Amino acid sequence: MDDRQTRDLTEKQKIYWKKNTRLIQGLMVIWALVSYVAAIVLAVPFHNISFFGLPLAFWFAQQGSILVFIVLIWYYAKRMDTLDKEFGAREVILSDQSTGKEVSH
Amino acid sequence: MSAETLTMILVVLTFGAYIYIGWWAKAKDTSSFFVAGKGIPAVANGAAIAADWMSAASFISMAGLIAFMGYDGTIYLMGWTGGYVLLALLLAPYLRKFGRYTVPDFVGDRYYSNGVRAVAAIATIFISLTYVAGQMRGVGIVFSRYLQVDIIVGVLIGMAIVAFFAVMGGMKGITWTQVIQYFVLIIAYLIPAVAIALQLTGNPIPQLALTFSDIAQRLSDLQLELGLKEYLAPFQDLSAINVFAVTLALMVGTAGLPHVITRFYTVKSVRAARYSALWAIVFIGLLYTTAPAIGVFAKYNLINSFHNQTLDQVRTEAWVPKWESTGLLQLEDKNGDGTLQLTPDAATNEVIIDKDIIVLSTPEVAQLSPFIIALVAAGGLAAALSTASGLLLAMSSAVSHDFYYRILKPNATEQQRLRVSRIMIFLSVLVAGYFGIYPPGFVGEVVAFAFGLAAASLFPAIFLGIFDKRMNREGAVSGILIGLIFTFVMILLMRSPQIFGTEEPILSSFLGINAQGVGVVGMILNFVVAYIVSRATAAPPAEIQQMVEDIRTPELADSPGQAS
């Protein structure tokens, strides 16, 4: 990345961003495993495994994946709250001017 | 009281509430008109996103589609909910931090180009227009069935209502109207589902009734017996590659839809943006986990109410002739044995059920009270109207904010901009109504187009704009153009019978991927081309790189724990 021309981020901001992206990556892996791997790629073998009244593949496809999506977003919001607190984040919205022309910080 | 009278009463009551709220929350300045003054609480925004997002298609058609597709119906279930994970984690907090009005605002500023802004605005208009035509049609159908008026009259009533609260209230009015509409539509969806779950399985919670009873297995066995496909088995209608591609296209398309993204600008803070994504998927998940249960229950009930029943017996049920008269249900005793048979062969099959009647007819098939039938009608209208108003606003802001103000006349006053916005909404309503009355034959097909387009154009541009600081104007423009042109051409070729009237599709699939999923290939092309071109050209200006960093990270206190 070309960092030279910009105002340097503080060390803390770099760590914050790294922690944020690592959290996102982890959650995206689970997202892909649940929706694409469990419900689609493994649909044929999972069809023969019974999950209560349903084949496991069908359950993942039509119920389980949606429940996992909800948990993922909940966990992300909670973790980011903790991260914000840990790092003492202040809410600054870049442009609240209706003109929207200038980026102020 | 008859179902028709009750419907009339419920519709008048709910519409009265919508209009009152539109008037109560009327917008006085551009900020409240475009982004509701940025003061919407996360829970309310979540409900508004849910109502905005769940259209007549989700409410009326989806459970029916699933009932006919079985396992493969998952493309809609996972596709339309999984996109919220992308939105919540990858886009929403950063767009809120950026803090403007529209999607073209972000893309145009991030890539320092009015050309990119214009492309994003055109994509917004196209996507929204496609959708809104279907919504107005949905309103017309619900009215004509339950109020026994002409479909054109139904569309005109819908137009008047939407125009009133959208023109008056702007985003603020629409948000609060949509909150109410969410509760109307979810109650209308859940009550019959609970009643039928209880009837069929003894368990009142549809999600649990589906998982912890043998009803789905019974339906699957029943279908096999009739020679239909096994309901629970994967890849009966669609190949595995298509289930994969369409699911991904719908997910990414959802995350790229302008009218949904705009909603994240309306909350107070970045934190509220994260929580409104959470509330949105909770509210949406409530309907989306119920839909597969309704699909199974309704299909099971329908098969049992027709198969091997005598025609005369079936027609004594009041709802049967009513749906027959709409043409959405067709019964014919072809072999003259006095009873009806469901078969997989069109020549001998004696029962044709349109997928769109599954949800609407469910309460009647299960013999629930007329009040519930009326409630379902009001819910379908709430779903269609809330989505229509969100789309109209997205369309009109693309024209009035992005074209008129940001490109054509940057020194326009607040008053001028508000006036242009209101005129644009009014014009959009007329266009939407026209398409509702004279639907272009390919509307249903073009929904795939809208998602493919959003997935192949807007999503990569926004995503790279946040996560790749080195991404520049040249990369973004060439990526968007490649993604857009590829997807556009592919869909034209694959849908040529509907669009050009050719006998056979010019192209049947791209590497086995059908028109609904081909946006994924466009998206991949977009990413690859954008990356290569951006690395071959100059880095974006320093102030743009600065902006990206400001979007990514909050200001931090000097030492840990000093939150303010």
XYZ file of C-alpha atoms in Angstrom:
669
model
C 0.000 0.000 0.000
C 1.155 3.501 -0.768
C 1.169 5.144 2.631
C 3.770 7.832 2.131
C 1.647 10.765 1.056
C -0.990 10.551 3.742
C -1.137 11.740 7.311
C 0.180 8.826 9.292
C -2.234 6.713 11.212
C -1.298 6.227 14.807
C -0.010 2.812 15.851
C -3.259 2.271 17.699
C -5.350 2.959 14.623
C -3.319 0.450 12.669
C -3.874 -2.187 15.335
C -7.569 -1.328 15.469
C -7.922 -1.805 11.708
C -5.960 -5.048 11.803
C -8.174 -6.443 14.578
C -11.260 -5.326 12.696
C -10.227 -7.008 9.435
C -9.172 -10.177 11.247
C -12.592 -10.403 12.909
C -14.298 -9.872 9.547
C -12.169 -12.558 7.898
C -12.985 -15.105 10.600
C -16.695 -14.442 10.371
C -16.671 -14.541 6.565
C -15.038 -17.973 6.694
C -17.880 -19.258 8.902
C -20.397 -17.590 6.565
C -18.937 -19.435 3.582
C -18.654 -22.766 5.430
C -22.275 -22.719 6.536
C -23.867 -21.518 3.315
C -21.692 -22.826 0.520
C -19.964 -25.847 2.033
C -22.559 -27.332 4.412
C -25.667 -26.472 2.392
C -24.431 -26.832 -1.194
C -21.032 -28.509 -1.697
C -21.790 -31.247 0.850
C -25.513 -31.357 0.075
C -25.425 -34.850 -1.385
C -23.554 -36.604 1.475
C -25.427 -34.496 4.067
C -28.737 -35.531 2.540
C -28.436 -38.916 4.190
C -27.656 -37.595 7.650
C -30.822 -36.995 9.615
C -31.227 -33.854 11.706
C -34.381 -34.500 13.764
C -37.157 -34.612 11.134
C -35.039 -33.331 8.241
C -32.001 -34.304 6.182
C -29.043 -32.268 7.482
C -28.372 -30.607 4.097
C -31.985 -29.435 3.823
C -31.925 -28.111 7.380
C -28.765 -26.099 6.729
C -30.121 -24.777 3.448
C -33.546 -23.687 4.653
C -33.215 -23.028 8.404
C -29.749 -23.420 9.915
C -27.803 -21.071 7.657
C -30.188 -18.179 8.326
C -29.889 -18.702 12.089
C -26.086 -18.735 11.788
C -26.176 -15.491 9.736
C -28.060 -13.788 12.559
C -25.542 -15.006 15.142
C -22.611 -13.842 12.964
C -23.919 -10.286 12.683
C -24.761 -10.205 16.391
C -21.259 -11.380 17.306
C -19.675 -8.811 14.988
C -21.657 -5.927 16.492
C -20.790 -7.059 20.041
C -17.085 -7.555 19.287
C -16.850 -4.148 17.634
C -18.441 -2.564 20.703
C -15.738 -4.150 22.845
C -13.032 -3.067 20.418
C -14.325 0.521 20.358
C -14.299 0.614 24.136
C -10.859 -0.929 24.431
C -9.408 1.618 22.014
C -11.460 4.570 23.206
C -13.084 5.183 19.830
C -14.913 8.457 19.281
C -17.769 8.656 16.823
C -16.946 11.181 14.132
C -19.029 11.173 11.013
C -16.971 12.488 8.119
C -19.585 14.580 6.435
C -22.727 15.654 8.168
C -23.031 18.750 6.031
C -25.892 18.673 3.590
C -23.529 20.104 0.977
C -21.459 16.974 1.303
C -18.572 18.529 -0.558
C -15.789 18.568 1.943
C -14.287 15.802 3.923
C -13.552 17.134 7.356
C -11.923 15.371 10.213
C -68.800 -10.679 8.036
C -67.387 -11.803 4.724
C -63.655 -11.886 4.037
C -64.145 -9.147 1.427
C -65.772 -6.706 3.863
C -63.180 -7.408 6.527
C -60.416 -6.891 3.978
C -61.892 -3.536 3.025
C -61.999 -2.464 6.681
C -58.448 -3.620 7.455
C -57.048 -2.050 4.299
C -58.700 1.297 5.021
C -57.433 1.221 8.624
C -53.845 0.361 7.747
C -53.715 2.800 4.826
C -55.087 5.519 7.076
C -52.229 4.843 9.474
C -49.636 5.002 6.683
C -50.982 8.303 5.381
C -51.190 9.821 8.849
C -47.557 8.891 9.540
C -46.419 10.242 6.179
C -48.047 13.549 7.069
C -46.798 13.541 10.677
C -43.161 12.945 9.688
C -43.110 15.330 6.752
C -39.684 16.528 5.670
C -38.696 20.180 5.684
C -35.064 20.025 4.577
C -32.943 17.878 2.281
C -31.288 15.975 5.118
C -34.593 14.738 6.490
C -35.875 14.199 2.954
C -32.967 12.023 1.783
C -31.676 10.426 4.987
C -34.402 11.093 7.555
C -32.242 13.646 9.388
C -29.820 10.825 10.299
C -31.645 10.270 13.567
C -33.448 6.956 13.133
C -32.895 4.517 16.052
C -31.259 1.193 15.118
C -34.302 -0.993 15.909
C -36.652 1.185 13.876
C -34.174 1.304 11.014
C -33.915 -2.480 11.145
C -37.686 -2.809 10.818
C -37.701 -0.242 8.005
C -34.932 -2.113 6.152
C -36.909 -5.322 6.571
C -40.102 -3.804 5.148
C -38.201 -1.965 2.435
C -36.395 -5.134 1.436
C -39.232 -7.673 1.730
C -41.404 -6.963 -1.232
C -44.544 -8.482 -2.619
C -42.180 -11.114 -4.033
C -40.999 -12.172 -0.558
C -44.465 -12.036 0.928
C -46.619 -13.467 -1.835
C -44.334 -15.458 -4.119
C -41.407 -16.796 -2.150
C -43.055 -19.528 -0.066
C -44.792 -20.645 -3.255
C -41.520 -20.790 -5.176
C -39.988 -22.842 -2.380
C -43.013 -25.131 -2.250
C -42.492 -25.923 -5.925
C -38.685 -26.061 -5.893
C -38.190 -28.013 -2.660
C -34.569 -28.036 -1.533
C -33.469 -25.860 -4.460
C -35.645 -23.035 -3.134
C -32.723 -22.384 -0.822
C -31.286 -20.062 -3.465
C -33.868 -17.505 -2.336
C -33.629 -18.257 1.374
C -29.856 -18.191 1.743
C -29.345 -15.786 -1.120
C -31.613 -13.101 0.245
C -30.480 -13.378 3.880
C -26.755 -14.157 3.483
C -26.303 -10.817 1.733
C -26.955 -9.086 5.045
C -23.780 -10.628 6.454
C -21.874 -8.958 3.606
C -23.725 -5.696 4.199
C -23.199 -5.709 7.954
C -19.538 -6.665 7.939
C -18.233 -5.143 4.736
C -20.285 -2.086 3.829
C -22.719 -0.621 6.345
C -20.389 0.760 9.072
C -18.041 2.360 6.548
C -20.764 3.928 4.455
C -22.251 5.385 7.611
C -18.871 6.770 8.583
C -18.607 8.343 5.132
C -22.033 9.811 5.763
C -23.751 11.209 2.693
C -27.043 10.530 0.976
C -26.785 7.947 -1.777
C -24.675 5.146 -3.211
C -23.470 7.266 -6.170
C -22.333 9.810 -3.551
C -19.854 7.319 -2.149
C -18.718 5.844 -5.445
C -18.432 9.274 -7.118
C -16.413 10.796 -4.268
C -14.223 7.762 -3.632
C -13.253 7.552 -7.291
C -13.093 11.342 -7.730
C -15.136 11.188 -10.897
C -18.525 12.443 -12.012
C -18.473 9.779 -14.710
C -18.456 7.015 -12.085
C -21.128 8.926 -10.177
C -23.311 8.991 -13.281
C -22.823 5.267 -13.963
C -23.773 4.453 -10.351
C -26.831 6.709 -10.618
C -27.955 5.031 -13.830
C -27.494 1.585 -12.257
C -29.574 2.769 -9.279
C -32.390 3.972 -11.509
C -32.380 0.825 -13.583
C -32.409 -1.547 -10.599
C -35.133 0.400 -8.813
C -37.343 0.759 -11.866
C -37.240 -2.966 -12.550
C -38.299 -3.715 -9.036
C -40.965 -1.124 -8.665
C -42.838 -2.295 -11.742
C -43.288 -5.697 -10.102
C -44.450 -4.119 -6.835
C -47.187 -2.060 -8.455
C -48.374 -5.154 -10.284
C -48.501 -6.974 -6.940
C -50.648 -4.234 -5.451
C -53.019 -4.461 -8.412
C -53.351 -8.251 -8.085
C -54.084 -8.181 -4.346
C -56.703 -5.460 -4.800
C -58.411 -7.169 -7.680
C -58.682 -10.458 -5.812
C -59.857 -9.144 -2.440
C -61.725 -5.964 -3.253
C -63.107 -7.290 -6.512
C -62.002 -4.177 -8.394
C -60.317 -3.983 -11.741
C -56.539 -4.476 -11.634
C -56.048 -0.974 -13.113
C -58.125 0.595 -10.335
C -56.026 -1.357 -7.832
C -52.791 0.010 -9.278
C -54.188 3.568 -9.315
C -55.160 3.400 -5.630
C -51.684 2.110 -4.800
C -50.072 4.944 -6.792
C -52.067 7.598 -4.975
C -51.118 6.260 -1.541
C -47.423 5.857 -2.319
C -47.223 9.263 -3.956
C -48.815 10.904 -0.953
C -46.489 9.615 1.720
C -43.334 9.636 -0.372
C -43.755 13.183 -1.709
C -44.752 14.572 1.677
C -42.470 12.734 4.011
C -39.408 11.843 2.008
C -37.126 9.364 3.754
C -38.315 10.354 7.214
C -41.964 9.720 6.462
C -41.166 6.555 4.567
C -39.029 5.157 7.374
C -41.736 5.444 10.005
C -44.394 4.212 7.598
C -42.218 1.204 6.834
C -41.794 0.419 10.526
C -45.590 0.099 10.809
C -45.751 -1.812 7.544
C -43.197 -4.303 8.838
C -45.384 -5.144 11.802
C -48.488 -5.437 9.640
C -46.774 -7.755 7.199
C -45.025 -9.966 9.753
C -48.179 -10.444 11.834
C -50.090 -11.232 8.678
C -47.450 -13.789 7.724
C -47.039 -15.455 11.106
C -50.658 -15.889 12.224
C -51.712 -18.287 9.448
C -48.333 -20.051 9.663
C -48.814 -20.668 13.394
C -52.380 -21.849 12.922
C -51.435 -24.319 10.212
C -48.346 -25.564 12.053
C -50.605 -26.312 14.999
C -53.192 -28.015 12.782
C -50.721 -30.253 10.982
C -48.113 -31.022 13.640
C -49.457 -29.928 17.022
C -46.485 -27.540 17.380
C -47.418 -23.857 17.090
C -43.965 -22.537 16.126
C -43.604 -23.051 12.365
C -39.785 -23.210 12.391
C -39.776 -25.891 15.088
C -42.730 -27.703 13.566
C -40.763 -28.031 10.330
C -37.586 -29.322 11.975
C -38.988 -31.489 14.756
C -41.881 -33.230 13.042
C -42.128 -35.647 10.140
C -44.329 -33.351 8.040
C -41.581 -32.539 5.504
C -40.725 -36.223 5.158
C -44.415 -37.036 4.656
C -44.676 -34.407 1.916
C -41.501 -35.687 0.283
C -42.830 -39.273 0.315
C -46.227 -38.148 -0.956
C -44.578 -36.327 -3.865
C -42.505 -39.402 -4.737
C -45.655 -41.507 -4.680
C -47.312 -39.166 -7.196
C -44.231 -39.314 -9.403
C -43.276 -35.746 -8.543
C -39.755 -35.007 -7.365
C -38.449 -35.797 -3.900
C -39.066 -32.574 -1.966
C -36.114 -32.805 0.417
C -33.438 -33.937 -2.048
C -30.978 -31.357 -3.429
C -30.486 -30.334 -7.071
C -33.784 -31.558 -8.537
C -34.533 -28.362 -10.476
C -31.140 -26.709 -10.619
C -27.651 -28.131 -10.982
C -25.270 -27.785 -8.036
C -23.233 -25.142 -9.877
C -26.379 -23.100 -10.466
C -27.550 -23.347 -6.859
C -24.092 -22.123 -5.898
C -23.928 -19.297 -8.447
C -27.485 -18.041 -7.977
C -27.174 -18.061 -4.181
C -23.945 -16.061 -4.411
C -25.398 -13.653 -6.985
C -28.448 -12.980 -4.825
C -26.279 -12.467 -1.736
C -23.882 -10.043 -3.386
C -26.730 -8.413 -5.286
C -28.575 -7.808 -2.020
C -25.493 -6.156 -0.570
C -25.268 -3.935 -3.650
C -28.890 -2.805 -3.789
C -29.004 0.992 -3.579
C -32.316 1.359 -1.748
C -31.109 -0.932 1.042
C -27.641 0.630 1.326
C -29.127 4.128 1.575
C -30.923 3.057 4.747
C -27.608 2.799 6.571
C -27.067 6.519 6.073
C -30.185 7.262 8.110
C -28.948 6.204 11.547
C -27.118 8.252 14.176
C -23.732 6.548 14.308
C -21.466 3.809 13.007
C -22.461 1.702 15.981
C -26.132 2.218 15.144
C -25.395 1.134 11.557
C -23.986 -2.161 12.842
C -26.983 -2.732 15.079
C -29.516 -1.779 12.442
C -28.019 -4.491 10.209
C -28.495 -6.910 13.097
C -32.106 -5.865 13.649
C -32.755 -6.043 9.922
C -31.650 -9.671 9.663
C -33.532 -10.601 12.844
C -36.739 -9.115 11.402
C -36.130 -10.573 7.961
C -35.060 -13.938 9.387
C -38.394 -14.201 11.159
C -40.175 -14.280 7.800
C -37.448 -16.171 5.945
C -37.358 -19.087 8.392
C -41.166 -19.230 8.366
C -41.412 -19.322 4.564
C -39.960 -22.832 4.104
C -42.372 -24.101 6.767
C -45.323 -22.489 4.972
C -44.032 -23.971 1.727
C -44.159 -27.487 3.147
C -47.480 -27.081 4.999
C -49.244 -25.410 2.080
C -48.050 -27.935 -0.472
C -49.072 -30.815 1.778
C -52.526 -29.343 2.332
C -53.036 -28.482 -1.332
C -52.094 -31.943 -2.574
C -54.435 -33.516 -0.045
C -57.301 -31.177 -0.884
C -57.151 -32.019 -4.593
C -55.566 -35.383 -5.245
C -58.128 -38.172 -5.647
C -60.946 -35.829 -4.575
C -64.042 -35.485 -6.721
C -64.330 -32.282 -8.712
C -67.804 -31.478 -7.348
C -66.650 -31.980 -3.781
C -63.636 -29.712 -4.281
C -65.737 -26.944 -5.834
C -67.989 -26.732 -2.780
C -65.074 -25.079 -0.963
C -65.738 -21.356 -1.382
C -62.129 -20.465 -2.170
C -61.781 -22.874 -5.070
C -64.099 -21.156 -7.587
C -62.733 -17.742 -6.551
C -59.175 -18.730 -7.439
C -60.361 -20.592 -10.532
C -61.924 -17.369 -11.780
C -58.535 -15.616 -11.565
C -57.009 -18.334 -13.738
C -54.327 -19.003 -11.140
C -55.933 -22.338 -10.272
C -57.045 -24.682 -13.054
C -58.973 -27.888 -12.500
C -60.004 -30.227 -15.275
C -61.112 -33.852 -15.075
C -59.260 -34.926 -18.214
C -59.807 -38.681 -17.976
C -63.446 -38.258 -16.937
C -63.261 -40.524 -13.875
C -64.911 -37.918 -11.657
C -61.841 -37.404 -9.473
C -58.760 -35.212 -9.812
C -55.252 -36.580 -10.208
C -51.968 -34.740 -9.758
C -49.332 -36.121 -12.077
C -45.961 -34.924 -13.313
C -47.140 -35.247 -16.935
C -48.851 -32.151 -18.387
C -51.095 -34.318 -20.576
C -52.666 -36.177 -17.660
C -52.228 -33.695 -14.802
C -55.635 -32.361 -13.754
C -54.618 -29.700 -11.234
C -52.544 -26.630 -12.126
C -51.675 -24.384 -9.180
C -49.894 -21.065 -9.736
C -47.060 -20.560 -7.237
C -48.350 -17.056 -6.447
C -51.513 -18.343 -4.780
C -49.706 -20.477 -2.162
C -49.436 -17.806 0.544
C -52.641 -15.972 -0.304
C -54.758 -19.111 -0.400
C -53.148 -20.821 2.605
C -55.562 -19.460 5.235
C -58.562 -20.407 3.133
C -57.263 -23.885 2.341
C -56.671 -24.439 6.053
C -60.158 -23.016 6.755
C -58.972 -20.222 9.025
C -61.282 -17.341 9.938
C -62.138 -14.598 7.409
C -60.293 -12.115 9.630
C -57.003 -13.887 8.931
C -57.716 -13.922 5.208
C -58.223 -10.150 5.384
C -55.040 -9.773 7.414
C -53.004 -11.618 4.787
C -54.332 -9.279 2.107
C -53.368 -6.233 4.198
C -49.929 -7.789 4.796
C -49.337 -8.362 1.092
C -50.263 -4.739 0.403
C -47.970 -3.508 3.183
C -45.079 -5.513 1.703
C -45.663 -4.182 -1.797
C -46.244 -0.556 -0.791
C -43.288 -0.291 1.598
C -40.892 -1.606 -1.019
C -42.412 0.552 -3.739
C -41.937 3.703 -1.663
C -38.308 2.852 -0.805
C -37.544 2.239 -4.461
C -39.249 5.428 -5.603
C -37.132 7.394 -3.182
C -33.930 5.681 -4.366
C -34.827 6.482 -7.972
C -35.744 10.077 -7.329
C -32.634 10.731 -5.238
C -30.445 9.309 -7.998
C -31.926 11.915 -10.356
C -32.428 14.892 -8.063
C -29.419 14.498 -5.773
C -26.809 12.810 -7.925
C -27.598 14.161 -11.394
C -29.261 17.491 -10.723
C -27.366 18.634 -7.659
C -23.979 16.871 -7.671
C -23.399 16.945 -11.427
C -25.563 19.587 -13.135
C -26.181 22.352 -10.644
C -23.894 22.211 -7.600
C -25.049 25.603 -6.315
C -28.753 24.711 -6.128
C -30.502 25.848 -2.950
C -32.190 23.535 -0.427
C -35.589 24.656 -1.702
C -34.735 23.956 -5.326
C -33.383 20.522 -4.454
C -36.450 19.604 -2.415
C -38.714 20.737 -5.238
C -36.796 18.684 -7.814
C -36.908 15.636 -5.514
C -40.647 15.891 -5.067
C -41.237 16.333 -8.777
C -39.008 13.326 -9.451
C -40.928 11.153 -6.980
C -44.145 12.183 -8.621
C -42.802 11.301 -12.080
C -41.414 8.010 -10.758
C -44.853 7.107 -9.402
C -46.363 7.716 -12.820
C -43.736 5.553 -14.520
C -44.161 2.801 -11.906
C -47.924 2.912 -12.282
C -47.634 2.678 -16.040
C -45.539 -0.471 -15.746
C -47.942 -1.829 -13.146
C -50.879 -1.429 -15.538
C -49.015 -2.477 -18.669
C -46.341 -4.802 -17.290
C -43.566 -5.452 -19.781
C -43.604 -9.211 -20.378
C -40.122 -9.650 -19.050
C -40.500 -7.994 -15.631
C -40.180 -11.256 -13.736
C -37.109 -12.166 -15.752
C -35.495 -8.803 -15.258
C -35.382 -9.188 -11.483
C -32.471 -11.539 -12.087
C -31.006 -8.735 -14.121
C -31.316 -6.222 -11.270
C -29.434 -8.503 -8.886
C -26.805 -9.491 -11.410
C -26.266 -5.842 -12.226
C -25.930 -4.824 -8.583
C -23.557 -7.731 -7.931
C -21.407 -7.052 -10.994
C -21.237 -3.260 -10.745
C -21.941 -1.538 -7.433
C -20.798 -4.117 -4.890
C -17.178 -4.535 -6.084
C -16.781 -0.778 -6.507
C -17.926 -0.081 -2.948
C -16.049 -3.016 -1.429
C -12.746 -2.141 -3.109
C -13.284 1.505 -2.279
C -13.174 0.612 1.406
C -10.752 -2.309 1.617
C -8.247 -1.475 -1.121
C -6.740 1.939 -0.540
C -4.693 1.655 -3.715
C -7.840 1.217 -5.874
C -8.115 4.198 -8.216
C -10.560 5.746 -10.641
C -9.182 3.911 -13.671
C -9.476 0.529 -11.975
C -12.990 1.165 -10.697
C -14.297 2.467 -14.019
C -12.916 -0.405 -16.066
C -14.114 -2.955 -13.484
C -17.648 -1.550 -13.422
C -17.841 -1.358 -17.206
C -16.583 -4.921 -17.740
C -18.898 -6.345 -15.048
C -21.880 -4.390 -16.325
C -21.407 -5.080 -20.035
C -20.643 -8.762 -19.537
C -23.678 -9.355 -17.304
C -25.932 -7.257 -19.544
C -24.937 -9.101 -22.714
C -25.151 -12.537 -21.067
C -28.650 -11.915 -19.742
C -29.818 -10.528 -23.098
C -28.505 -13.653 -24.823
C -29.942 -16.076 -22.263
C -33.306 -14.318 -22.049
C -33.614 -13.579 -25.751
C -37.020 -15.307 -26.084
C -38.551 -12.896 -23.542
C -36.619 -9.807 -24.634
C -36.193 -10.147 -28.404
C -38.840 -12.779 -29.059
C -36.458 -15.380 -30.482
C -37.685 -18.946 -30.405
C -34.787 -20.379 -28.431
C -32.348 -18.589 -26.115
C -29.330 -17.504 -28.165
C -27.145 -18.817 -25.355
C -28.490 -21.405 -22.915
C -25.898 -20.899 -20.200
C -22.405 -19.619 -19.488
C -20.229 -22.546 -18.349
C -23.401 -24.102 -16.982
C -24.469 -20.977 -15.089
C -27.934 -19.615 -15.866
C -29.104 -16.017 -16.215
C -29.948 -15.623 -12.528
C -26.426 -16.595 -11.493
C -24.350 -15.067 -14.266
C -23.872 -11.822 -12.319
C -21.331 -13.761 -10.244
C -19.094 -14.147 -13.266
C -19.533 -10.419 -13.986
C -18.555 -9.698 -10.388
C -15.386 -11.795 -10.612
C -14.428 -10.079 -13.888
C -15.024 -6.717 -12.219
C -12.692 -7.568 -9.326
C -9.929 -8.979 -11.542
C -9.959 -6.158 -14.101
C -10.187 -3.465 -11.421
C -7.172 -4.923 -9.638
C -4.987 -5.228 -12.732
C -5.858 -1.794 -14.149
C -5.423 -0.036 -10.812
C -1.938 -1.497 -10.346
C -0.925 -0.415 -13.843
C -1.991 3.199 -13.317
C -1.184 5.947 -10.817
C -2.244 5.688 -7.179
C -5.277 7.754 -6.135
C -4.599 11.295 -4.852
C -3.394 11.709 -1.281
C -6.658 13.215 -0.038
C -8.601 10.212 -1.333
C -6.273 7.799 0.458
C -6.735 9.931 3.528
C -10.505 9.662 3.138
C -10.301 5.861 2.953
C -8.360 5.757 6.212
C -10.823 8.054 7.870
C -13.666 5.812 6.781
C -11.929 2.751 8.178
C -10.855 3.831 11.625
C -12.472 5.942 14.303
C -10.575 8.608 16.188
C -8.996 6.973 19.172
C -8.242 8.266 22.623
C -4.586 8.427 23.599
C -4.564 5.545 25.995
C -6.780 2.474 26.134
C -10.017 2.670 28.050
C -10.549 6.406 27.603
C -13.797 6.086 25.745
C -15.785 9.246 25.463
